[in-house]
Short mmCIF file of C-alpha atoms in Angstrom, two decimals:
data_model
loop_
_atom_site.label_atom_id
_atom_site.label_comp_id
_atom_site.label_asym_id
_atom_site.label_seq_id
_atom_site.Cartn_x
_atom_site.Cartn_y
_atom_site.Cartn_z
CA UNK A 6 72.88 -29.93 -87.63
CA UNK A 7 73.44 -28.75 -90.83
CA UNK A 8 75.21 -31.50 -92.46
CA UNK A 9 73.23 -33.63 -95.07
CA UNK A 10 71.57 -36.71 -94.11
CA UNK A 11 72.24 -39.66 -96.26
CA UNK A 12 68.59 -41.55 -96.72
CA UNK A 13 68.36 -45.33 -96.97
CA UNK A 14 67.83 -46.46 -100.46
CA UNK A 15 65.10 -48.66 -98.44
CA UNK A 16 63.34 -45.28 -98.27
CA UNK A 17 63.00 -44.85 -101.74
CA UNK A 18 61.74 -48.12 -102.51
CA UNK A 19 59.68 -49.04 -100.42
CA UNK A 20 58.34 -45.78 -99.29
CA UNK A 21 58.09 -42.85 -102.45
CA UNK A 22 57.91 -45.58 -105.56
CA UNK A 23 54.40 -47.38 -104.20
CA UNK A 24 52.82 -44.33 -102.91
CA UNK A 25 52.90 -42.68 -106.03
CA UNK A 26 51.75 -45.79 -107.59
CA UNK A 27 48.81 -45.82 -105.27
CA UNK A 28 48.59 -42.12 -106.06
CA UNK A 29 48.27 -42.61 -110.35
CA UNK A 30 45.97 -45.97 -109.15
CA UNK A 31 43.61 -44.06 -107.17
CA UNK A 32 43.12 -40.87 -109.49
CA UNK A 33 41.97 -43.66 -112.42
CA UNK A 34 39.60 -45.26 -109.70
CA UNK A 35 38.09 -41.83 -109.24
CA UNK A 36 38.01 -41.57 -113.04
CA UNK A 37 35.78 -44.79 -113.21
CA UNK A 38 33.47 -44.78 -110.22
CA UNK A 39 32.68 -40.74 -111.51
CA UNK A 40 32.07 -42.37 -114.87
CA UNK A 41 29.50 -45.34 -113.50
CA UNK A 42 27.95 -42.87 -110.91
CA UNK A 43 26.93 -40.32 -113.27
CA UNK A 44 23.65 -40.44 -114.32
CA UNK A 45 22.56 -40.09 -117.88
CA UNK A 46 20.54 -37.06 -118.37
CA UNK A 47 17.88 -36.48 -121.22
CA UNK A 48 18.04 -33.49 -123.26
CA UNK A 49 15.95 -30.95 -121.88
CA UNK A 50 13.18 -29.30 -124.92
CA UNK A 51 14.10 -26.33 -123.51
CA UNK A 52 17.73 -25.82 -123.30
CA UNK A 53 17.56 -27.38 -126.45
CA UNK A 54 15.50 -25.03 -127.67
CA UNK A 55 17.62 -22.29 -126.35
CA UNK A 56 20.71 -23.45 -127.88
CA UNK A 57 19.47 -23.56 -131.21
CA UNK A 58 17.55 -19.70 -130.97
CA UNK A 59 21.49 -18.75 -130.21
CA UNK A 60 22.89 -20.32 -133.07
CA UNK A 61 20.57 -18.78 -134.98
CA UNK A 62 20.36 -15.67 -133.73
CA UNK A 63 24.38 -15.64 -134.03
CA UNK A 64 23.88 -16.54 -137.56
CA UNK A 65 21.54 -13.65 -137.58
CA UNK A 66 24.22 -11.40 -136.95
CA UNK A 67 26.92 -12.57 -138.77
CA UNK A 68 24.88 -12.82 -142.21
CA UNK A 69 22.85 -9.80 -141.49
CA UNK A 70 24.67 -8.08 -144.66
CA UNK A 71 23.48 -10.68 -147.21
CA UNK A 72 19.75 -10.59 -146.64
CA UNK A 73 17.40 -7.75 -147.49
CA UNK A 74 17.33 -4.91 -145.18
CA UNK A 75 13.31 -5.55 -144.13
CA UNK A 76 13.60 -9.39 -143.53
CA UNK A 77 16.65 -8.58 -141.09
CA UNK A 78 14.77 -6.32 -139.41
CA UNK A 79 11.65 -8.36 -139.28
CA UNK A 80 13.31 -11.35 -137.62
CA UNK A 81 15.17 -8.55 -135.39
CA UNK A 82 11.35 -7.95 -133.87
CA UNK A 83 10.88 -11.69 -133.84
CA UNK A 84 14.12 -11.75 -131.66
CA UNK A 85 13.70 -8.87 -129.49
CA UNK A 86 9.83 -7.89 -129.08
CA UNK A 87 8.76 -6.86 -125.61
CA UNK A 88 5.66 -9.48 -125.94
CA UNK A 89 6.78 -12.82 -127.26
CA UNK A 90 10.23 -12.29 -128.67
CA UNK A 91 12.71 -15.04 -127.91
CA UNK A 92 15.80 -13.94 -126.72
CA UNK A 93 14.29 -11.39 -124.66
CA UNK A 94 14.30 -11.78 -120.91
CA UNK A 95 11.71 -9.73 -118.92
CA UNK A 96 13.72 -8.19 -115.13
CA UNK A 97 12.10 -9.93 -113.20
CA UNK A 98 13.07 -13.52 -114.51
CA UNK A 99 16.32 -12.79 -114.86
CA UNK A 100 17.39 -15.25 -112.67
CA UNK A 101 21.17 -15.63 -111.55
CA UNK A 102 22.90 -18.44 -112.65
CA UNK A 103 24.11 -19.46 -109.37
CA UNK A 104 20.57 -19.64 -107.89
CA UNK A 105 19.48 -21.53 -110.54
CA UNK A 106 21.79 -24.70 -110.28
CA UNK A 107 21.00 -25.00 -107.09
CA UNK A 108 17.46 -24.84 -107.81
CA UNK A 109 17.71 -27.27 -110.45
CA UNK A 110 17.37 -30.49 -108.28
CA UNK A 111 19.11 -32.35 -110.80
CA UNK A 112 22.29 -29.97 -111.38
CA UNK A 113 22.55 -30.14 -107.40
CA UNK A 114 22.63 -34.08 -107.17
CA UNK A 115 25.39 -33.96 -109.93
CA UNK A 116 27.35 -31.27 -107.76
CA UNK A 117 26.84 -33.28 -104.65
CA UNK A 118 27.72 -36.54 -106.35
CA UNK A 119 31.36 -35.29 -107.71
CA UNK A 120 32.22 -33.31 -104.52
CA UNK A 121 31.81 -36.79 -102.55
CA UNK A 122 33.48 -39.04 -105.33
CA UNK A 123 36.53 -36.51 -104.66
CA UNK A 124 35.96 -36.48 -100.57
CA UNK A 125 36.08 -39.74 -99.98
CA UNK A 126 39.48 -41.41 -101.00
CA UNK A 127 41.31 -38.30 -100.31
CA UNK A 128 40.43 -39.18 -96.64
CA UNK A 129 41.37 -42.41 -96.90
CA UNK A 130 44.15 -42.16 -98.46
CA UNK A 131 45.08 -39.98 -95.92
CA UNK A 132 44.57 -41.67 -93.14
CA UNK A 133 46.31 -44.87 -94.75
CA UNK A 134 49.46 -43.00 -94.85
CA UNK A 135 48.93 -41.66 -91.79
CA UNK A 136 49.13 -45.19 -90.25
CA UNK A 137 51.97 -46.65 -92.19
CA UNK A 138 54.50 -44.46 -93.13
CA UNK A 139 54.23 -41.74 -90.07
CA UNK A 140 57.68 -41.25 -88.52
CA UNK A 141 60.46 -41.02 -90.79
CA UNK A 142 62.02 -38.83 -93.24
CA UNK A 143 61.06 -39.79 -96.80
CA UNK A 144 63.04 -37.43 -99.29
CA UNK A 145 65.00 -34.30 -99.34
CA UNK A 146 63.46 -31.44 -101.28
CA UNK A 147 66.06 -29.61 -103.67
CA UNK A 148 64.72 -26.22 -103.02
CA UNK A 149 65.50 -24.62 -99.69
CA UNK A 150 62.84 -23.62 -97.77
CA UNK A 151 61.33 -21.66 -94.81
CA UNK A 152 61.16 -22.50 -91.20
CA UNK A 153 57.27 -22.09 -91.53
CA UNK A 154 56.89 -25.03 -93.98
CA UNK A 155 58.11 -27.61 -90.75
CA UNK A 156 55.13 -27.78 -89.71
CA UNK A 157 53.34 -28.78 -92.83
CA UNK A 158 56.07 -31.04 -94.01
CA UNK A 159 57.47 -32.78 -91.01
CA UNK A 160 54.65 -33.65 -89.25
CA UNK A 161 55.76 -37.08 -87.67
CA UNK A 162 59.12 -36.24 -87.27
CA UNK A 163 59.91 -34.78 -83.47
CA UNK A 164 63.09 -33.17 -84.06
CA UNK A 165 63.27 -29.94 -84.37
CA UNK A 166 67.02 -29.24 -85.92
CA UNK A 167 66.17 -31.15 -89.33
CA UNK A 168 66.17 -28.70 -91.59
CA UNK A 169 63.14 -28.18 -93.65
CA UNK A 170 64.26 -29.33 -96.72
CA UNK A 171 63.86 -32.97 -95.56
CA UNK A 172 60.39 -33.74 -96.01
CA UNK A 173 58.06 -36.71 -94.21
CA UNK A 174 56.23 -39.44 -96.10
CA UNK A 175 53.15 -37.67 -95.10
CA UNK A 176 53.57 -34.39 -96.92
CA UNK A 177 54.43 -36.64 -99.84
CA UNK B 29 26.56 -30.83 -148.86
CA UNK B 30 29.29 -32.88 -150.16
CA UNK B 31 32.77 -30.67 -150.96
CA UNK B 32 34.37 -31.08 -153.93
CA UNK B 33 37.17 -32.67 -153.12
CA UNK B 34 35.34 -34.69 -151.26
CA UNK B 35 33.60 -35.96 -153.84
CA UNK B 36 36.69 -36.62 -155.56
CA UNK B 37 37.72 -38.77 -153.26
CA UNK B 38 34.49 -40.85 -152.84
CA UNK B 39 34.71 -41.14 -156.54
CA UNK B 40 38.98 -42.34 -156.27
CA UNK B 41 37.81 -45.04 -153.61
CA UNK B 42 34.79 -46.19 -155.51
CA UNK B 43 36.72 -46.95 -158.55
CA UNK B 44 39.32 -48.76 -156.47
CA UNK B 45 36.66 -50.88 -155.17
CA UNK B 46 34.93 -51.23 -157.91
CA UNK B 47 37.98 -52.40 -159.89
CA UNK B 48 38.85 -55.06 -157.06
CA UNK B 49 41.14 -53.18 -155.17
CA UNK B 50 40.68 -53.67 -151.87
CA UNK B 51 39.62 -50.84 -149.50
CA UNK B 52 36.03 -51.57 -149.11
CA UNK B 53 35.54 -50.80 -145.38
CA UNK B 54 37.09 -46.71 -145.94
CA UNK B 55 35.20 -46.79 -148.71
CA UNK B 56 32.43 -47.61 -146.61
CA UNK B 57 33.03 -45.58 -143.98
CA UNK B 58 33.52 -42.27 -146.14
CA UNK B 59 30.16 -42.99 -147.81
CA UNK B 60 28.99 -43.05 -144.14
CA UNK B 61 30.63 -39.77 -143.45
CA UNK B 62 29.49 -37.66 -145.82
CA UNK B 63 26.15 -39.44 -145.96
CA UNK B 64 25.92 -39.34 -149.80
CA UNK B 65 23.30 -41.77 -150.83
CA UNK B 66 25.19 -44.60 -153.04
CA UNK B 67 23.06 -47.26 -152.01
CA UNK B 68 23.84 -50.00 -154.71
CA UNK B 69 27.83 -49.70 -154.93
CA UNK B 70 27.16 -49.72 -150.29
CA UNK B 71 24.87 -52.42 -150.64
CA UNK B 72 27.71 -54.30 -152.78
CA UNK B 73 30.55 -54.08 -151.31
CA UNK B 74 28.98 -53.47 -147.50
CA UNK B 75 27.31 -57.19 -148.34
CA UNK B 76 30.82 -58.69 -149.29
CA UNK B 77 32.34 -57.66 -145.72
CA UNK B 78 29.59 -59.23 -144.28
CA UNK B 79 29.13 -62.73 -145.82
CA UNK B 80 32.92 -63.01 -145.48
CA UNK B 81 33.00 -63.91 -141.50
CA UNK B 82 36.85 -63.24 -141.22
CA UNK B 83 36.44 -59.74 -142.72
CA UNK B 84 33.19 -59.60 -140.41
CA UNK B 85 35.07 -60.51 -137.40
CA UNK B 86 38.16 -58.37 -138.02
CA UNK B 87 35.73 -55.30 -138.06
CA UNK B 88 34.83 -56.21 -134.43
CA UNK B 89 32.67 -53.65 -132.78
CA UNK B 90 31.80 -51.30 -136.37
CA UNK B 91 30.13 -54.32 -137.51
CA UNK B 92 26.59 -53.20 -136.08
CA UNK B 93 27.41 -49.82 -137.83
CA UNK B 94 27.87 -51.62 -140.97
CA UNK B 95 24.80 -54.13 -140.55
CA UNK B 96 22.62 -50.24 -140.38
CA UNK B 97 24.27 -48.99 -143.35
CA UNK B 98 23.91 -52.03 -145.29
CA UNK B 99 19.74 -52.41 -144.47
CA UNK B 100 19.20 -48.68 -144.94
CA UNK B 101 21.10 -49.26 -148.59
CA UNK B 102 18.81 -52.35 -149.00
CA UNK B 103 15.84 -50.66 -148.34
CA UNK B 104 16.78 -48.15 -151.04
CA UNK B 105 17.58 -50.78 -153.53
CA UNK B 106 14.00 -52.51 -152.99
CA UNK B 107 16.10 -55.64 -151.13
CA UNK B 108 13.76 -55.77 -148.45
CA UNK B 109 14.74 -59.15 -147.25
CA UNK B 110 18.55 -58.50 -146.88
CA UNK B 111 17.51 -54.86 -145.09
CA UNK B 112 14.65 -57.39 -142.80
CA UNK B 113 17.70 -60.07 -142.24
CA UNK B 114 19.95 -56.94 -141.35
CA UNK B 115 17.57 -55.83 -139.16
CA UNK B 116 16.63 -58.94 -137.05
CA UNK B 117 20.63 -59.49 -136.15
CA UNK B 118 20.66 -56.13 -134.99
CA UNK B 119 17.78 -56.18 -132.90
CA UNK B 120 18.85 -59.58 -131.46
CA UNK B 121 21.96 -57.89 -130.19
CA UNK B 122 20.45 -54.19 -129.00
CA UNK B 123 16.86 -55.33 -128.05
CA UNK B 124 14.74 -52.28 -127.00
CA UNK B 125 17.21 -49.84 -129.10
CA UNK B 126 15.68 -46.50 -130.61
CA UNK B 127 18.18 -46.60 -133.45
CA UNK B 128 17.11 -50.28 -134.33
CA UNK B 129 13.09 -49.01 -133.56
CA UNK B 130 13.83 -46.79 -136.29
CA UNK B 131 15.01 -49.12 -138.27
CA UNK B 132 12.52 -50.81 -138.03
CA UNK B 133 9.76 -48.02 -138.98
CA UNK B 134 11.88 -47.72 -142.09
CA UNK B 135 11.77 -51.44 -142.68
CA UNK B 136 7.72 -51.23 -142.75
CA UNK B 137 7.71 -48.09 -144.35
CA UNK B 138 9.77 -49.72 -147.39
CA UNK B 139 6.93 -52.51 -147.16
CA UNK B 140 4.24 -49.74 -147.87
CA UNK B 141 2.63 -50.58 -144.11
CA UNK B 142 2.70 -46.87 -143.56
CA UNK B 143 -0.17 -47.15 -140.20
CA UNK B 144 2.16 -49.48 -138.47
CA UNK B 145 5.66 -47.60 -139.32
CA UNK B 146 3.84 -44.54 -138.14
CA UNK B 147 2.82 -45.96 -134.67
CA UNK B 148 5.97 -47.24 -134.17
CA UNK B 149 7.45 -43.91 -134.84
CA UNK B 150 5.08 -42.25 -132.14
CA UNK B 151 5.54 -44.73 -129.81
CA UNK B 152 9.47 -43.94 -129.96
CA UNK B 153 8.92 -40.04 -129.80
CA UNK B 154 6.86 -40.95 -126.77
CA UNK B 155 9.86 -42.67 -125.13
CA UNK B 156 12.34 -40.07 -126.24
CA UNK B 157 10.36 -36.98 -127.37
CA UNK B 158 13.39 -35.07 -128.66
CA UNK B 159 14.73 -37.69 -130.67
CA UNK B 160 15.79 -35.30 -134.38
CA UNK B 161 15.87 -38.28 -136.57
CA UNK B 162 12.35 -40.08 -136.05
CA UNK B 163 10.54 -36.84 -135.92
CA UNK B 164 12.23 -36.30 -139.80
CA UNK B 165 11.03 -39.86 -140.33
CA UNK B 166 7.84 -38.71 -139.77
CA UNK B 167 7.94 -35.89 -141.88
CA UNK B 168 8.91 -38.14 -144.69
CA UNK B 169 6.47 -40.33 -144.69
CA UNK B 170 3.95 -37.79 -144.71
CA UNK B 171 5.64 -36.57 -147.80
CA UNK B 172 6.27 -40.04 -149.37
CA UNK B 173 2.39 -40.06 -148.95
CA UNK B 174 1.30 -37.43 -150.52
CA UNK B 175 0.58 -35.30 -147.07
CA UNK B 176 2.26 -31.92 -148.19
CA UNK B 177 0.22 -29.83 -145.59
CA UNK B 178 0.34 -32.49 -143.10
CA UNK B 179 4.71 -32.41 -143.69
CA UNK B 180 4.56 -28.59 -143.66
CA UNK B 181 3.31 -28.91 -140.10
CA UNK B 182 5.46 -31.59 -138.67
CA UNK B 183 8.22 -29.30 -140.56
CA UNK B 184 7.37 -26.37 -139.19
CA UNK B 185 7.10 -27.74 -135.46
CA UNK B 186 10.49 -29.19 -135.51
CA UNK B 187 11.88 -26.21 -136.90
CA UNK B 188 10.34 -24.44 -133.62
CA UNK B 189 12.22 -26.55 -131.57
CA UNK B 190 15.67 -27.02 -133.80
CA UNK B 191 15.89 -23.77 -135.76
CA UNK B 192 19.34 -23.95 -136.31
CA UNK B 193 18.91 -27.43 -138.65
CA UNK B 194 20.13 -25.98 -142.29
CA UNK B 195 18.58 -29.10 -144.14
CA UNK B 196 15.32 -28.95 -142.67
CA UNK B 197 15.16 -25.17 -143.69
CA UNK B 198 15.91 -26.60 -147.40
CA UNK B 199 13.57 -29.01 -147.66
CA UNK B 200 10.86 -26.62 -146.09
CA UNK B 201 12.17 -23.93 -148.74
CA UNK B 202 11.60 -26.53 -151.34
CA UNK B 203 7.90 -27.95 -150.27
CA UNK B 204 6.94 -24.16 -150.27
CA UNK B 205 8.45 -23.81 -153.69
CA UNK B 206 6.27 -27.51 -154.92
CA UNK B 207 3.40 -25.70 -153.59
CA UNK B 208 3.86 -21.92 -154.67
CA UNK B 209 4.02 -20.47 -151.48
CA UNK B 210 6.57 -18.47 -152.60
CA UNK B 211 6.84 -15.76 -149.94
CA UNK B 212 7.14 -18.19 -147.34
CA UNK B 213 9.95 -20.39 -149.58
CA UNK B 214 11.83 -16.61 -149.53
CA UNK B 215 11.53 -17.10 -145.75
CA UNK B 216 13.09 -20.11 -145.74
CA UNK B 217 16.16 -19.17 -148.11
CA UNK B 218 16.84 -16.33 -146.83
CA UNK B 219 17.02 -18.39 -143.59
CA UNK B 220 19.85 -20.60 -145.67
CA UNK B 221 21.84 -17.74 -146.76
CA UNK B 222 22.05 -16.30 -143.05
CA UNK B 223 24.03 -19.77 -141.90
CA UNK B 224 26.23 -19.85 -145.02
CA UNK B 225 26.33 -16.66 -146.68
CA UNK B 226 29.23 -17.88 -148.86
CA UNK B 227 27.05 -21.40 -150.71
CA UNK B 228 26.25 -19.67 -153.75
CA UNK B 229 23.41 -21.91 -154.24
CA UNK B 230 21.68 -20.64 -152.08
CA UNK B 231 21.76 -17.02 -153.38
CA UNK B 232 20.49 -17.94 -156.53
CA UNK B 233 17.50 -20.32 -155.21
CA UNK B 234 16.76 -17.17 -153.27
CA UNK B 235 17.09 -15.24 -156.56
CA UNK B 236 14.81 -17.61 -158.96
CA UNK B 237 11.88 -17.18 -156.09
CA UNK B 238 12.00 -13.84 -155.81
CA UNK B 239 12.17 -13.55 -159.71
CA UNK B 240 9.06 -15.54 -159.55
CA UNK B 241 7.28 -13.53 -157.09
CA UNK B 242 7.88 -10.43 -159.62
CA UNK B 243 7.11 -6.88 -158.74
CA UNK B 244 9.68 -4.31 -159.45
CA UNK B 245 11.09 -4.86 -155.77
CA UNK B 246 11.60 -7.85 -156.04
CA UNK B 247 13.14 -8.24 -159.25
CA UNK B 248 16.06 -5.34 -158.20
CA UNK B 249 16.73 -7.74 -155.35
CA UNK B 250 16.98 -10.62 -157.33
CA UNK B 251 19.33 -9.15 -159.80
CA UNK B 252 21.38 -8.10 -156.74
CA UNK B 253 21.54 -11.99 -155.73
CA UNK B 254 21.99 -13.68 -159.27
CA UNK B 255 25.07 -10.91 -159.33
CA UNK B 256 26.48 -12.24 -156.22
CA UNK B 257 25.65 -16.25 -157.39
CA UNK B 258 27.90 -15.13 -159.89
CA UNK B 259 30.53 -13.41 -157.77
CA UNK B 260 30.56 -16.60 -155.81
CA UNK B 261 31.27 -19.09 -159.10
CA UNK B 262 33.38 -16.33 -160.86
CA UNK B 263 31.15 -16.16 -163.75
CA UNK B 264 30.92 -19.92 -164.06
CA UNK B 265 27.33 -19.95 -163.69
CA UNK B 266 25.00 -19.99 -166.50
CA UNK B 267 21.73 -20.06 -164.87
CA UNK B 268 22.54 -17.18 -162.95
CA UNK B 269 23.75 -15.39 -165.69
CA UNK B 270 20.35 -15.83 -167.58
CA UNK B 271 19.00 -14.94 -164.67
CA UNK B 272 20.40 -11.61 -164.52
CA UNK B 273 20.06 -10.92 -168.42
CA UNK B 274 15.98 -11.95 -168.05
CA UNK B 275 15.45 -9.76 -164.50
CA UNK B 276 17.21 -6.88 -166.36
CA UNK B 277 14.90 -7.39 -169.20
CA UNK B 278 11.81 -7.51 -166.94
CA UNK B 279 12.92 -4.29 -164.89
CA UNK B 280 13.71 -2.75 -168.15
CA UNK B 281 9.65 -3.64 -169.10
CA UNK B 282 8.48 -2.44 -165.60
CA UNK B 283 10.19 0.98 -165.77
CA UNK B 284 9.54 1.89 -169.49
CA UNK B 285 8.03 4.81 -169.06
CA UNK B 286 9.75 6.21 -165.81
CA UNK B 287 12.27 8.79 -164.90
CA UNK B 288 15.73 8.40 -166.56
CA UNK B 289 17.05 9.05 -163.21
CA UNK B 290 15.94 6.14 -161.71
CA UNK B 291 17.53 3.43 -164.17
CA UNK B 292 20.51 1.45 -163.28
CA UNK B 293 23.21 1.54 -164.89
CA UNK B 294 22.89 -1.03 -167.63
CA UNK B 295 26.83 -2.05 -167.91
CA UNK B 296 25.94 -5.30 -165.62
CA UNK B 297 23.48 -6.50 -168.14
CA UNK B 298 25.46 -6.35 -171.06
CA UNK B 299 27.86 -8.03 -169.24
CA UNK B 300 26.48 -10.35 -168.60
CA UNK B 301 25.20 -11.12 -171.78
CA UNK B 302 28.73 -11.19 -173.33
CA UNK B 303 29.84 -13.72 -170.66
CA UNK B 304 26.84 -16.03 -171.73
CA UNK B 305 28.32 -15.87 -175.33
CA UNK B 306 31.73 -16.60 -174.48
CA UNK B 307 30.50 -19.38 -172.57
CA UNK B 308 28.31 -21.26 -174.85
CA UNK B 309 31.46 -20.70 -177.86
CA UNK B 310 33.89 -22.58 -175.57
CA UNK B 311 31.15 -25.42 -174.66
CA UNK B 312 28.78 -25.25 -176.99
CA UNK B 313 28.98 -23.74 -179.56
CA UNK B 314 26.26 -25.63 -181.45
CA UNK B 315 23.72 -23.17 -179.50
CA UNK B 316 25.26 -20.30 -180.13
CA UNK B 317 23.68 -19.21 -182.86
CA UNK B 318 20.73 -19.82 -180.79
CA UNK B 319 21.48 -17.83 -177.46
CA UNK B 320 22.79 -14.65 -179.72
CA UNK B 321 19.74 -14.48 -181.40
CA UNK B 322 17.90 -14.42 -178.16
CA UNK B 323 19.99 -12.21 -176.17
CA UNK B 324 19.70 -9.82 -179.50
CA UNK B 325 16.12 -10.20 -179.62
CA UNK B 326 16.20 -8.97 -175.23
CA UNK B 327 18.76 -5.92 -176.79
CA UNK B 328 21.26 -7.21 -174.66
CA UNK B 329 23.81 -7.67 -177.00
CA UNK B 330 24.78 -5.18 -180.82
#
């Protein structure tokens, strides 16, 4: 069948106006609960500290015409001596960046925290669709599409002459 | 550092409130902004707001910003019972607060009880050891007392950790200066000029303590920086037109009996010696008489 279904108004009401509702409602819960769940962290000396060597060694760089030629190249040393200079990073410690937020037991509760603020009402959400509005055809898409998309966007509806363009409250 | 138009501004607004126009609270707040120190007119007009409970209430929550501006404005006016009754509201509604802790050091500091505003400083670096503003607390008072060497410390120890703070370098630059340390006050300036190459001020700080310092060097380099003070003001700048006229006179001394080849080209110096007249005939020209004969006396000028 080709021809064009004509959907229910019902359908629109009751079905595509409150679940993006819930949608919008649920994406400012997420905001909230990632707001009270996040923990306030103190400044750490030393990423302070390193912040404020790279301003000032960027400052360094960018005035390096308006200062005498020897105090430039005096704090240059102070920068970038093999010993003790402070932007320079011996091999060895070069650490990656990757390996070092997960190392950072802090960093990794953060990490851990967000992923499961985002895990959790996604599944629920999903499975509250799921139970209520599984079955039916919710709205026609304006695009045509492929036959591959059926079976991510009909996925309670049995028939298999719809054609794809009408999508299920599911994929919604 | 306040901009010039800035200023202009904070001087329009004052006016208006001074004059009974209303506008008190962006007076207030631009005061706040710019943190230029105007502690009677604040004290004034932030104590008007406050007494007056409808204007109180209608700033809802800024009214705890304006109760710390008000006490810190007290305390520099010598009020030290409107800055105490500030104060205790405050503390009643953010009990345990470092920002009303401080306020409190400041509040026995303005008292002269200088032991107990300094353990109550320490005790809130011990609770939040990277805290900027009580560790420059600190350093004041240790100025205020009289403790240059002790400041220089604190100074330089915050600087270790916040290097990138311009107005700590300044006020380092300037201790140095109080206490001749001149090569270390170069340090420091040279430091200010690398953040904001374009502040002339800062040039011609640099410029006066390397003057100072004298050696033939040093004054070449500091006729190099009074000449870009004065590329920076467009010739607007006396001081750093003396300055050039007296470091030209000095290298001049220094290199008497040297090779001609080595001289600079005196054009800048007479230069700048005509500017200085020009200058003191449009402003002053009282002095003039005074300034030619001086600049004809360092053969500047026919």
């Amino acid at each position: 069948m080709a021809e064009d279904l004509v959907l229910d108004t019902a359908i629109r009401d009751w079905v595509l106006i409150p679940l993006s509702v819930v949608m919008v409602l649920i994406g400012v819960l997420r905001y909230f609960v990632s707001k009270l769940m996040r923990s306030s962290q103190l400044p750490d000396a030393k990423a302070l500290k390193e912040g404020q060597v790279i301003i000032r060694a960027r400052n360094l760089k960018s005035g390096a015409n308006f200062i005498p030629s020897k105090s430039f190249r005096a704090r240059r040393v102070y920068f970038t001596n093999e010993e003790n200079g402070l932007l320079h990073v011996p091999k060895e410690q070069a650490q990656n960046a990757q390996a070092q937020m997960f190392s950072d037991p802090n960093m990794a509760m953060d990490m851990m925290k967000k992923n499961l603020s985002m895990l959790i009402p996604q599944s629920l959400t999903f499975a509250w669709v799921n139970f209520f509005f599984s079955g039916f055809v919710a709205a026609k898409i304006p695009f045509p599409l492929t036959q591959r998309f059926r079976a991510m966007l009909q996925n309670g509806i049995d028939l298999s002459s719809v054609d794809v363009s009408y999508v299920s409250s599911r994929s919604w | 550092m306040v901009g010039a138009a800035e200023e202009a501004q904070l001087n329009r607004l004052e006016n208006q409130v001074d004059n009974g126009g209303g506008g008190a609270w962006e007076y207030l707040c631009l005061v706040r902004k710019l943190k230029a120190r105007r502690p009677d007119k604040v004290l004034k007009h932030g104590l008007s707001i406050l007494n007056n409970p409808k204007a109180r209430s209608n700033l809802g929550t800024e009214e705890w910003t304006l109760y710390e501006q008000v006490a810190i404005a007290a305390m520099d006016c010598q009020r030290v019972d409107i800055a105490k009754d500030c104060i205790s509201v405050l503390s009643n509604k953010f009990p345990g607060s470092t920002r009303v802790g401080r306020l409190e050091g400041m509040l026995l500091e303005a008292n002269g009880a200088w032991a107990d505003a300094e353990t109550t400083y320490r005790r809130l670096l011990e609770e939040n050891p990277n805290d900027q503003v009580v560790q420059k607390r600190m350093i004041a008072m240790a100025k205020a007392l009289g403790n240059i060497s002790t400041a220089v410390e604190y100074l330089n120890k915050y600087l270790e950790i916040y290097m990138a703070d311009q107005d700590a370098w300044r006020e380092l630059a300037e201790i140095y200066v109080s206490l001749q340390m001149y090569k270390q006050a170069a340090y420091c300036y040279e430091e200010l000029i690398l953040c904001q190459p374009t502040v002339p001020l800062h040039h011609l700080a640099y410029a006066e303590v390397l003057y100072t310092m004298g050696g033939l060097e040093n004054l070449q380099m500091a006729k190099k920086y009074y000449a870009s003070a004065i590329n920076f003001t467009g010739g607007k700048n006396t001081r750093a037109l003396y300055g050039l006229c007296l470091c030209s006179v000095a290298i001049n001394q220094i290199t008497k009996g040297r090779n001609k080849e080595d001289k600079e080209s005196p054009e800048l110096q007479y230069l700048a010696a005509e500017a200085l007249v020009k200058d003191y005939k449009e402003k002053a020209p009282a002095k003039l008489t005074l300034v030619t004969s001086t600049l004809k006396s360092m053969k500047l000028i026919s």
